[in-house]
Amino acid sequence: MNAAPAARQAADFALELRDVSKRFGSLEALAGIEMRVGPGERRAVLGSNGAGKTTLFNCITGDFAPTTGAIRFFGEDVTAFPAQERIRRGLRRTYQISLLFAGLSVIDNVYIACRGVSRGRFSFRRVRRSDALMQTAEDLVRMVHLDDAMQTKVSDLSYGQQRQLEIAMALSGAPRFILFDEPAAGLSPTERADLVALLTGLPGHVGFIIIEHDMDVALRVADRVTMMHNGRIFKEGRPAEIEDDPEVQALYLGGGHA
Amino acid sequence: MVAVDRTSAAERPRGTLDRVPPAYWVVGVLLLVLPAFVSPFILFQIMGWSFVLGLIALSLTFLGGYGGMVSLAQMTFAGLAGYLVAIFGDSAVDTISQGWPWWAVIPLALILTVLFATLVGWLAVRTEGIYTIVITLAIAAAFFYFTRQNYDIFNGFQGFNSVLPPHLFGVDWRGGVAFYYLSLFWAAAGYFLVLYLARAPFGLALQGVRDNPRRMAALGYNVTAHRVAAYALAGLIAGVGGILLTWQSSQISPGTIAIGPAIDILVIAVVGGLRHPIGAFIGALIYVLLKIFAVDVLVALGLSGERFQLLIGLGFLVIVFFSPDGILGLWDKLRASMRRDPLTGRDRSDLP
Ligand SMILES: Nc1ncnc2c1ncn2[C@@H]1O[C@H](COP(=O)(O)OP(=O)(O)O)[C@@H](O)[C@H]1O
Ligand SMILES: [Mg+2]
């Protein structure tokens, strides 16, 4: 990690968004987003399909540039940084749609993710099982319960296993903050329970934002909840407050969500 | 060259041959003792030529199979290396050939070829899929016409003849047995280099770029640099093949690097199978056998010998149609169907 140590100490917030908006042509996918997430905080973002949640993640990671606004990561303004630079500063994400390496095995996918934030990406030396980075990758695979599928090609994995692999890749290389995009979608109840245990068991300094339709999962892992609708934030609070809020119940629990 | 890393081959089953290390020993020993049993013609014309064409096709297998980039410029890289050896070294065209010693000529030819391949890669990686094929084909065509029209350096359409390997250790390396071992050595070196690199961070990252370039960029990789580096390495492999090809035919001319041969390399790599480096050599052997014997067979059947190209084209169509993975893919299918019980259709290895 080559993050500026000064910024690391001084930051009040892991993530700070000021007036972030994103337009796709005439569509305003995000409008005036203000958001502050403390270091080590776990935040859930809820909202119906098309609310702009994934777009919010894309702006934070640098997959898309926001149309307006500023994004600070641990105090440092990263708005103009390419995705790789944000990754090197400890930001990770999972993808809602599968963006895995289909022709490679589970362990190789995780190894590539680990190698991406370390030196030697052009090394011609053959990787051995005893290499430290390979050991780290194996630990991550075990952490998401994919031990039995270690050598399985990604194209042969079940959907749920692919979701788990996404999480292992997001945990690679000492993350400081992770964005989970609907990690529980398509998982069985047992797999969901495993996921909740994994998320709550993450080291205390690792904060995250989780986009989740399953209220049960979201409210169990989150310290705070942000509600989005039509590209705007319309409510933020502790899980209990959100659950009892009549406006939220009308909009979100009352149907119309996917 | 048979000393494969058996632990990691067992640890990570992938290709057809990796899974059965004994096959390496059998094939290796057979290839080493073959000269005791067959004629110099077979050694030089069939095996030697197959190894050399296989090596050039291997450079495409590496780019295409591992990097997802299909280049039609591999024969151009090979031809450039051959031309440079003729220009800096010895040939019958002594007005152009410099006559420098082999230990200067060969490294220089390979370095310049790698630089050229890097430049071509740098241009080509800006494009995807069909556009990569088009741009590399355009480069191949441009180089072909350039060599044919340039008399000062490339000696026009005649090219160079009497381009011979050095008499190193007092051996005539164009002799049947000597050339057989020479080409076998470099073919094996290229083959194991590609297998080895596939398990190194560079090779793994290249496969990641093939499967999902966007995700690789998001993981902190420089996708363009990885692709260009792959072109450079493929240029080196093709360059070695090109020098051997020039020595084998003892000449290099525009005909060697025309569009036809450029496409033949693609056909060889695809027919063999892009998934594993052995595919390039299987494809090359089939191509060479067809090229040498198909004419006789066609004539014996009362057909015109010129139908040879048609035969290759039809074979290519059939294979691509039935098995996009080439001969290697057919082989895997065959093994799978032999394992299946003919009555129930179930996999026999699943049964108690
Ligand atoms: N790359 C894109 N180009 C154009 N429109 C997009 C793009 N990505 C998202 N959108 C639009 O932005 C809106 C928000 O999408 P998204 O952020 O994916 O919603 P969510 O993740 O909350 O379901 C949707 O109307 C979607 O169609
Ligand atoms: Mg989404």
XYZ file of C-alpha atoms and ligand atoms in Angstrom:
638
model
C 0.000 0.000 0.000
C 1.382 3.358 -0.921
C -1.395 5.467 0.596
C -0.272 8.739 2.088
C 0.182 7.989 5.807
C -0.730 11.559 6.810
C -4.130 11.277 5.182
C -4.630 7.883 6.805
C -4.219 9.327 10.323
C -6.064 12.581 9.882
C -9.210 11.416 8.117
C -12.499 11.817 9.952
C -14.251 9.799 7.285
C -13.323 6.744 5.310
C -15.537 7.989 2.533
C -16.962 11.412 1.952
C -19.182 12.326 -0.981
C -20.105 15.947 -1.663
C -22.809 16.890 -4.107
C -22.073 13.871 -6.345
C -24.270 13.595 -9.415
C -24.154 11.433 -12.513
C -26.081 11.920 -15.727
C -26.465 9.391 -18.526
C -27.690 11.635 -21.333
C -30.931 13.073 -20.058
C -31.233 10.528 -17.238
C -30.134 11.789 -13.842
C -28.911 8.534 -12.234
C -27.490 10.352 -9.191
C -28.419 13.810 -7.941
C -26.712 15.815 -5.201
C -25.532 12.838 -3.146
C -24.082 13.823 0.237
C -22.683 10.908 2.203
C -20.160 10.444 5.003
C -19.031 7.027 6.210
C -16.689 6.828 9.189
C -13.611 4.558 9.320
C -14.688 1.025 10.175
C -18.352 1.912 9.745
C -20.701 -0.581 8.083
C -23.370 1.036 5.974
C -26.283 -0.490 4.104
C -27.733 1.219 1.044
C -31.306 0.268 0.245
C -33.482 1.313 -2.634
C -35.585 -0.044 -5.456
C -34.120 -1.197 -8.780
C -32.796 1.719 -10.791
C -32.430 3.905 -7.698
C -28.795 4.538 -8.633
C -27.043 2.319 -6.084
C -24.687 0.584 -8.498
C -23.997 3.911 -10.216
C -23.019 5.305 -6.815
C -20.491 2.459 -6.448
C -19.164 3.029 -9.958
C -18.515 6.687 -9.125
C -16.784 5.820 -5.843
C -14.481 3.222 -7.437
C -13.704 5.293 -10.515
C -15.371 2.919 -12.981
C -17.305 6.052 -14.071
C -16.404 9.677 -13.430
C -19.214 11.577 -11.668
C -20.723 14.477 -13.621
C -20.294 16.825 -10.658
C -19.124 16.598 -7.069
C -16.101 15.429 -5.089
C -15.174 12.091 -3.513
C -12.684 11.863 -0.663
C -11.210 8.551 0.474
C -9.652 8.722 3.943
C -9.366 12.488 3.570
C -7.710 12.382 0.147
C -9.570 13.802 -2.852
C -9.685 10.837 -5.290
C -12.294 12.261 -7.690
C -9.805 12.472 -10.569
C -7.972 9.201 -9.758
C -8.221 6.182 -12.079
C -9.640 2.973 -10.619
C -6.179 1.405 -10.059
C -5.068 4.297 -7.847
C -8.117 3.923 -5.621
C -7.519 0.171 -5.393
C -3.923 0.797 -4.269
C -5.285 3.008 -1.473
C -7.315 0.096 -0.089
C -10.686 0.497 -1.792
C -12.334 -2.737 -3.025
C -15.628 -3.717 -4.559
C -17.667 -6.661 -5.711
C -19.722 -6.571 -8.883
C -23.433 -7.261 -9.137
C -22.968 -8.920 -12.517
C -20.218 -11.504 -12.808
C -16.917 -9.975 -13.889
C -14.755 -12.984 -13.053
C -12.067 -14.678 -15.130
C -14.122 -17.496 -16.581
C -11.225 -19.504 -18.036
C -9.243 -19.630 -14.799
C -9.666 -21.577 -11.575
C -11.018 -20.152 -8.319
C -7.591 -19.972 -6.726
C -6.093 -18.264 -9.803
C -8.837 -15.627 -9.760
C -8.080 -14.772 -6.154
C -4.337 -14.933 -6.782
C -4.657 -12.431 -9.632
C -6.631 -10.115 -7.356
C -3.902 -10.378 -4.678
C -1.141 -9.849 -7.234
C -2.856 -6.751 -8.654
C -2.079 -4.702 -5.547
C 1.453 -6.033 -5.056
C 4.679 -5.867 -7.009
C 5.804 -8.387 -9.618
C 2.787 -8.252 -11.886
C 5.116 -8.887 -14.839
C 7.150 -11.610 -13.125
C 8.184 -14.559 -15.315
C 8.835 -16.783 -12.268
C 6.449 -19.654 -11.971
C 4.019 -19.398 -9.038
C 4.425 -22.114 -6.407
C 2.006 -23.232 -3.769
C 4.456 -22.197 -1.081
C 4.585 -18.559 -2.273
C 3.338 -16.176 0.405
C 0.837 -14.572 -1.954
C -0.515 -17.982 -2.992
C -0.943 -18.882 0.678
C -2.858 -15.647 1.245
C -5.047 -16.434 -1.744
C -5.768 -19.935 -0.398
C -6.722 -18.480 2.991
C -9.175 -16.138 1.315
C -10.712 -19.004 -0.661
C -11.182 -20.942 2.595
C -12.659 -17.869 4.255
C -15.525 -17.814 1.744
C -15.976 -21.609 2.033
C -14.827 -22.446 -1.475
C -12.127 -24.918 -0.305
C -13.618 -27.778 -2.293
C -13.772 -25.703 -5.463
C -10.212 -24.346 -5.202
C -9.147 -25.779 -8.599
C -12.545 -25.535 -10.278
C -12.771 -23.352 -13.354
C -15.006 -20.331 -12.783
C -17.205 -21.271 -15.744
C -18.061 -24.501 -13.854
C -19.093 -22.739 -10.616
C -22.663 -22.316 -9.437
C -24.062 -18.812 -9.237
C -23.800 -18.758 -5.457
C -20.172 -19.892 -5.601
C -19.409 -17.072 -8.041
C -20.847 -14.565 -5.564
C -18.609 -16.001 -2.859
C -15.591 -15.805 -5.124
C -16.389 -12.129 -5.749
C -16.156 -11.566 -2.009
C -12.832 -13.393 -1.696
C -11.431 -11.179 -4.457
C -12.685 -8.050 -2.716
C -10.915 -9.121 0.488
C -7.541 -9.467 -1.240
C -4.569 -7.270 -0.384
C -5.409 -5.537 2.921
C -8.583 -3.613 2.050
C -9.583 -0.601 4.159
C -13.016 -0.134 2.680
C -15.183 -2.456 0.595
C -18.255 -1.873 -1.553
C -20.505 -4.955 -1.758
C -23.041 -4.826 -4.595
C -25.909 -7.188 -3.713
C -23.650 -10.000 -2.464
C -26.577 -12.072 -1.189
C -28.581 -12.070 -4.414
C -29.237 -15.640 -5.524
C -27.765 -17.246 -2.399
C -29.505 -20.012 -0.476
C -30.545 -19.334 3.157
C -27.486 -21.243 4.450
C -25.182 -19.311 2.160
C -26.805 -16.092 3.361
C -26.129 -17.020 6.976
C -22.498 -17.739 6.066
C -22.297 -14.387 4.326
C -23.664 -12.522 7.354
C -21.151 -14.309 9.588
C -18.343 -13.417 7.200
C -19.335 -9.752 7.007
C -19.795 -9.310 10.753
C -16.512 -11.172 11.314
C -14.416 -8.777 9.197
C -11.635 -6.967 11.118
C -12.972 -3.904 12.947
C -10.999 -1.369 10.926
C -12.463 -2.581 7.615
C -15.527 -0.525 6.780
C -17.975 -1.298 4.026
C -21.087 -0.280 2.173
C -23.454 -3.068 1.268
C -26.220 -2.786 -1.279
C -28.811 -5.328 -0.280
C -32.450 -6.011 -1.063
C -32.760 -8.516 1.752
C -33.698 -6.338 4.769
C -32.751 -9.163 7.123
C -29.169 -9.295 5.877
C -28.831 -5.525 5.544
C -30.143 -4.656 8.997
C -28.088 -7.348 10.708
C -24.704 -6.283 9.324
C -25.131 -2.496 9.137
C -24.471 0.230 11.723
C -26.373 2.759 9.646
C -28.729 2.600 6.704
C -29.079 4.961 3.729
C -32.264 4.909 1.680
C -32.121 5.887 -1.975
C -34.835 6.610 -4.494
C -34.580 8.019 -8.042
C -30.925 8.931 -7.663
C -31.403 10.779 -4.346
C -30.870 9.949 -0.699
C -34.106 10.488 1.151
C -33.385 9.003 4.557
C -30.466 7.970 6.693
C -30.416 6.481 10.189
C -29.810 3.519 12.444
C -31.423 0.231 11.374
C -34.151 0.444 14.008
C -35.133 3.976 12.962
C -35.294 3.003 9.329
C -37.353 -0.076 9.982
C -39.968 1.932 11.864
C -40.072 4.880 9.500
C -43.522 5.160 7.894
C -42.162 6.745 4.714
C -39.691 3.883 4.243
C -42.379 1.324 4.901
C -44.670 2.931 2.384
C -42.029 3.186 -0.306
C -39.874 0.178 0.236
C -41.692 -2.472 2.185
C -45.073 -1.600 0.731
C -44.128 -3.139 -2.600
C -42.681 -1.738 -5.773
C -39.242 -3.080 -4.918
C -37.607 -5.915 -6.723
C 13.486 -30.929 -21.776
C 11.358 -33.667 -20.310
C 12.030 -32.353 -16.831
C 8.607 -30.851 -16.331
C 7.540 -29.506 -12.992
C 5.449 -32.506 -12.021
C 4.241 -31.284 -8.642
C 2.520 -28.236 -10.030
C 1.219 -30.127 -13.038
C -0.521 -32.505 -10.657
C -1.666 -29.675 -8.447
C -3.482 -27.890 -11.219
C -4.938 -30.134 -13.920
C -5.603 -28.248 -17.144
C -4.413 -29.322 -20.608
C -4.654 -32.754 -22.125
C -1.022 -33.678 -21.632
C -0.467 -32.012 -18.259
C -2.735 -34.500 -16.606
C -0.669 -37.456 -17.801
C 2.982 -36.724 -17.118
C 4.035 -40.231 -18.337
C 3.061 -39.109 -21.833
C 5.867 -36.565 -21.667
C 8.375 -39.345 -21.105
C 7.003 -41.542 -23.846
C 6.834 -38.751 -26.415
C 10.178 -37.349 -25.312
C 12.010 -40.666 -25.662
C 10.298 -41.437 -28.975
C 11.329 -38.090 -30.402
C 14.903 -38.517 -29.194
C 15.395 -41.970 -30.736
C 13.390 -41.354 -33.904
C 16.490 -40.620 -36.075
C 17.597 -44.242 -35.580
C 14.534 -45.511 -37.400
C 13.520 -43.112 -40.158
C 15.058 -41.607 -43.245
C 16.748 -38.185 -43.372
C 13.903 -37.044 -45.650
C 11.362 -37.654 -42.901
C 13.621 -36.056 -40.307
C 14.367 -32.949 -42.352
C 11.293 -32.401 -44.509
C 8.521 -33.686 -42.264
C 9.624 -33.511 -38.643
C 12.002 -30.562 -38.946
C 9.541 -28.502 -40.922
C 6.724 -29.396 -38.496
C 8.782 -28.299 -35.491
C 9.668 -24.997 -37.148
C 6.154 -24.182 -38.367
C 4.845 -25.371 -35.000
C 7.161 -22.940 -33.242
C 5.864 -20.038 -35.336
C 2.272 -21.165 -34.758
C 3.080 -21.507 -31.044
C 3.714 -17.772 -30.923
C 0.128 -17.324 -32.112
C -1.185 -19.916 -29.633
C 0.474 -17.900 -26.889
C -1.031 -14.613 -28.067
C -4.433 -16.024 -28.961
C -4.952 -18.854 -26.489
C -3.509 -17.102 -23.456
C -3.886 -13.442 -24.397
C -7.066 -13.506 -26.473
C -5.355 -11.616 -29.320
C -5.418 -13.148 -32.794
C -2.498 -11.805 -34.819
C -1.881 -12.498 -38.497
C 1.559 -10.899 -38.278
C 3.385 -13.892 -36.759
C 4.769 -15.048 -40.110
C 5.871 -11.461 -40.673
C 7.906 -11.508 -37.449
C 9.384 -14.877 -38.430
C 10.184 -13.597 -41.917
C 11.774 -10.420 -40.605
C 14.127 -12.468 -38.412
C 14.992 -14.633 -41.424
C 15.620 -11.582 -43.609
C 17.825 -9.975 -40.956
C 19.942 -13.119 -40.676
C 20.397 -13.036 -44.459
C 21.153 -9.305 -44.520
C 23.633 -9.198 -41.636
C 25.060 -12.670 -42.217
C 25.900 -14.608 -45.371
C 23.940 -15.357 -48.509
C 24.513 -15.684 -52.245
C 23.571 -12.005 -52.579
C 26.932 -10.715 -51.380
C 26.216 -7.149 -52.532
C 23.765 -6.830 -49.641
C 24.752 -9.481 -47.105
C 27.234 -8.108 -44.584
C 28.877 -11.409 -43.677
C 29.038 -10.673 -39.960
C 29.706 -13.605 -37.591
C 26.749 -15.677 -36.440
C 27.113 -14.717 -32.749
C 26.458 -11.095 -33.671
C 23.904 -11.743 -36.399
C 21.474 -14.012 -34.537
C 21.064 -11.888 -31.366
C 20.800 -8.733 -33.475
C 18.141 -10.292 -35.705
C 16.140 -11.437 -32.686
C 16.412 -8.096 -30.869
C 15.244 -6.151 -33.932
C 12.405 -8.635 -34.464
C 11.272 -8.236 -30.848
C 11.377 -4.439 -31.210
C 9.284 -4.664 -34.374
C 6.814 -7.040 -32.683
C 6.559 -4.626 -29.744
C 5.751 -1.781 -32.123
C 3.135 -3.866 -33.950
C 1.680 -4.915 -30.583
C 1.570 -1.334 -29.434
C -0.537 -0.527 -32.521
C -2.651 -3.675 -32.453
C -3.669 -3.769 -28.766
C -5.655 -0.595 -29.248
C -8.154 -2.730 -31.114
C -10.288 -5.763 -30.231
C -11.331 -8.965 -31.998
C -11.813 -8.645 -35.735
C -10.018 -5.277 -35.836
C -6.867 -6.844 -34.390
C -6.967 -9.401 -37.205
C -7.455 -6.653 -39.779
C -4.663 -4.421 -38.499
C -2.140 -7.273 -38.218
C -3.145 -8.505 -41.677
C -2.572 -4.989 -43.016
C 0.897 -4.962 -41.451
C 1.674 -8.395 -42.914
C 0.542 -7.231 -46.378
C 2.480 -3.967 -46.135
C 5.682 -5.799 -45.166
C 5.181 -8.323 -47.987
C 4.812 -5.595 -50.652
C 7.656 -3.610 -49.142
C 10.113 -6.517 -49.335
C 9.003 -7.263 -52.901
C 9.608 -3.720 -54.085
C 12.698 -2.878 -52.064
C 15.909 -3.959 -53.770
C 18.454 -2.095 -51.642
C 17.836 -4.019 -48.430
C 15.455 -6.887 -49.168
C 16.578 -7.690 -52.740
C 13.064 -7.480 -54.167
C 11.045 -10.495 -55.261
C 14.123 -12.721 -55.459
C 15.053 -12.335 -51.818
C 18.103 -14.194 -50.565
C 19.278 -17.728 -51.258
C 22.098 -19.819 -49.767
C 21.291 -18.582 -46.273
C 22.918 -21.364 -44.262
C 23.342 -22.103 -40.571
C 26.884 -21.676 -39.178
C 29.051 -24.808 -39.065
C 29.121 -24.709 -35.309
C 31.052 -27.581 -33.607
C 31.930 -28.773 -37.101
C 28.369 -29.974 -37.680
C 26.420 -29.360 -40.863
C 23.174 -28.221 -39.235
C 21.270 -28.678 -42.476
C 21.987 -32.395 -42.395
C 18.838 -34.455 -41.738
C 19.715 -35.663 -38.238
C 21.387 -32.428 -37.119
C 18.539 -30.208 -38.277
C 16.051 -32.576 -36.674
C 17.679 -32.192 -33.262
C 18.225 -28.474 -33.726
C 14.573 -27.798 -34.520
C 13.372 -30.276 -31.886
C 15.432 -28.474 -29.263
C 13.966 -25.036 -30.053
C 10.450 -26.382 -30.464
C 10.691 -28.014 -27.031
C 12.226 -24.861 -25.548
C 9.364 -22.757 -26.876
C 6.788 -25.293 -25.773
C 8.046 -25.493 -22.188
C 8.580 -21.740 -22.013
C 4.917 -21.146 -22.818
C 3.771 -23.838 -20.369
C 5.986 -22.378 -17.659
C 4.906 -18.790 -18.258
C 1.243 -19.753 -18.136
C 1.737 -20.398 -14.409
C 3.817 -17.283 -13.735
C 2.242 -13.977 -12.667
C 2.823 -12.583 -16.156
C 1.023 -15.486 -17.831
C -1.797 -15.603 -15.287
C -2.354 -11.881 -15.714
C -2.405 -12.381 -19.478
C -5.156 -14.980 -19.107
C -6.992 -12.540 -16.856
C -6.717 -9.913 -19.584
C -8.102 -12.440 -22.074
C -11.114 -13.246 -19.872
C -11.920 -9.760 -18.593
C -9.749 -6.749 -19.409
C -12.009 -4.302 -17.590
C -11.797 -6.237 -14.350
C -8.012 -6.526 -14.690
C -7.749 -2.749 -14.934
C -9.974 -2.423 -11.879
C -7.676 -4.836 -10.004
C -4.667 -2.600 -10.562
C -3.132 -4.078 -13.739
C -1.897 -2.161 -16.748
C -3.772 -4.092 -19.430
C -2.092 -2.404 -22.401
C 1.412 -3.051 -21.055
C 0.598 -6.749 -20.521
C -0.702 -7.091 -24.062
C 2.277 -5.330 -25.612
C 4.669 -7.482 -23.562
C 2.876 -10.568 -24.889
C 3.478 -9.377 -28.454
C 7.165 -8.890 -27.700
C 7.496 -12.422 -26.361
C 5.482 -13.871 -29.236
C 7.793 -11.964 -31.576
C 10.795 -13.658 -29.992
C 9.290 -17.139 -30.386
C 8.273 -16.423 -33.987
C 11.726 -14.947 -34.664
C 13.516 -18.115 -33.568
C 11.135 -20.103 -35.766
C 11.777 -17.741 -38.677
C 15.558 -18.157 -38.504
C 15.185 -21.949 -38.476
C 12.707 -21.789 -41.359
C 15.185 -19.711 -43.391
C 17.992 -22.184 -42.716
C 15.801 -25.143 -43.547
C 14.786 -23.821 -46.948
C 18.186 -22.044 -47.218
C 16.370 -18.997 -48.611
C 14.044 -16.174 -47.663
C 11.920 -14.224 -50.131
C 8.614 -12.341 -50.189
C 6.873 -15.646 -50.969
C 7.740 -16.871 -47.462
C 5.840 -14.005 -45.828
C 2.964 -13.550 -48.268
C -0.647 -13.431 -47.109
C -1.088 -17.151 -47.819
C 1.627 -18.304 -45.378
C 0.412 -15.749 -42.806
C -3.035 -17.337 -42.894
C -1.536 -20.845 -42.912
C -0.052 -20.082 -39.470
C -3.505 -19.174 -38.191
C -4.938 -22.363 -39.722
C -2.202 -24.479 -38.101
C -2.764 -22.977 -34.656
C -6.550 -23.226 -34.814
C -6.643 -26.744 -36.308
C -4.333 -28.003 -33.575
C -6.192 -26.136 -30.849
C -5.365 -22.817 -29.211
C -6.004 -24.113 -25.718
C -2.668 -25.837 -25.206
C 0.800 -25.258 -26.695
C 0.942 -28.823 -28.055
C -1.869 -27.885 -30.450
C 0.495 -25.742 -32.525
C 2.748 -28.751 -33.219
C -0.121 -31.141 -33.917
C -1.527 -28.606 -36.379
C 1.879 -28.140 -37.990
C 2.429 -31.880 -38.455
C -0.976 -32.263 -40.109
C -0.287 -29.289 -42.363
C 3.122 -30.589 -43.417
C 1.821 -34.117 -44.081
C -0.998 -32.714 -46.191
C 1.304 -30.376 -48.054
C 3.761 -33.174 -48.892
C 1.443 -36.097 -49.565
C -1.942 -34.649 -50.478
C -0.777 -33.810 -53.980
C 0.239 -37.434 -54.645
C -2.995 -38.743 -53.200
C -5.040 -36.296 -55.249
C -3.192 -37.203 -58.445
C -3.577 -40.910 -57.704
C -7.312 -40.313 -57.367
C -7.278 -38.683 -60.785
C -7.733 -35.156 -59.421
C -5.588 -32.129 -60.000
C -2.752 -31.635 -57.517
C -3.696 -27.987 -57.196
C -6.713 -29.039 -55.169
C -4.358 -29.234 -52.197
C -5.295 -25.752 -50.914
C -8.955 -26.652 -51.267
C -8.366 -29.746 -49.153
C -6.709 -27.729 -46.409
C -9.470 -25.139 -46.541
C -12.169 -27.816 -46.293
C -10.359 -29.500 -43.403
C -10.143 -26.160 -41.638
C -13.876 -25.569 -42.090
C -14.788 -29.036 -40.856
C -12.627 -28.739 -37.751
C -13.717 -25.218 -36.825
C -17.323 -26.273 -37.411
C -17.227 -29.431 -35.301
C -14.685 -28.408 -32.694
C -13.722 -24.795 -32.059
C -10.996 -26.209 -29.820
C -9.319 -27.917 -32.779
C -7.884 -31.438 -32.692
C -7.300 -31.096 -28.943
C -11.012 -30.447 -28.481
C -11.904 -33.518 -30.586
C -9.519 -35.610 -28.510
C -11.195 -34.476 -25.277
C -14.627 -35.225 -26.710
C -13.495 -38.692 -27.723
C -12.125 -39.427 -24.267
C -15.334 -38.195 -22.665
C -17.471 -40.421 -24.886
C -15.249 -43.455 -24.205
C -15.719 -42.924 -20.504
C -19.467 -42.807 -20.982
C -21.388 -46.061 -20.753
C -22.748 -46.798 -24.254
C -26.070 -48.112 -22.870
C -26.968 -45.630 -20.177
C -24.958 -42.652 -21.398
C -23.713 -42.134 -17.874
C -20.162 -41.323 -16.928
C -18.468 -44.597 -15.959
C -16.200 -42.947 -13.425
C -19.311 -41.858 -11.487
C -20.478 -45.449 -11.046
C -19.492 -47.382 -7.937
N -23.757 2.718 -18.069
C -24.997 3.247 -18.051
N -25.450 3.926 -19.128
C -26.694 4.447 -19.128
N -27.551 4.358 -18.096
C -27.161 3.708 -17.001
C -25.864 3.100 -16.918
N -25.741 2.504 -15.701
C -26.917 2.734 -15.067
N -27.767 3.444 -15.832
C -29.105 3.897 -15.458
O -28.998 4.579 -14.231
C -30.102 4.261 -13.385
C -29.566 3.689 -12.087
O -29.038 2.414 -12.328
P -28.287 1.553 -11.217
O -27.312 2.428 -10.541
O -27.747 0.335 -11.863
O -29.484 1.180 -10.252
P -29.537 0.157 -9.031
O -28.176 -0.446 -8.867
O -29.960 0.989 -7.873
O -30.569 -0.848 -9.384
C -30.961 3.267 -14.145
O -32.040 3.981 -14.756
C -30.033 2.726 -15.201
O -30.745 2.357 -16.350
Mg -27.529 -2.368 -9.029
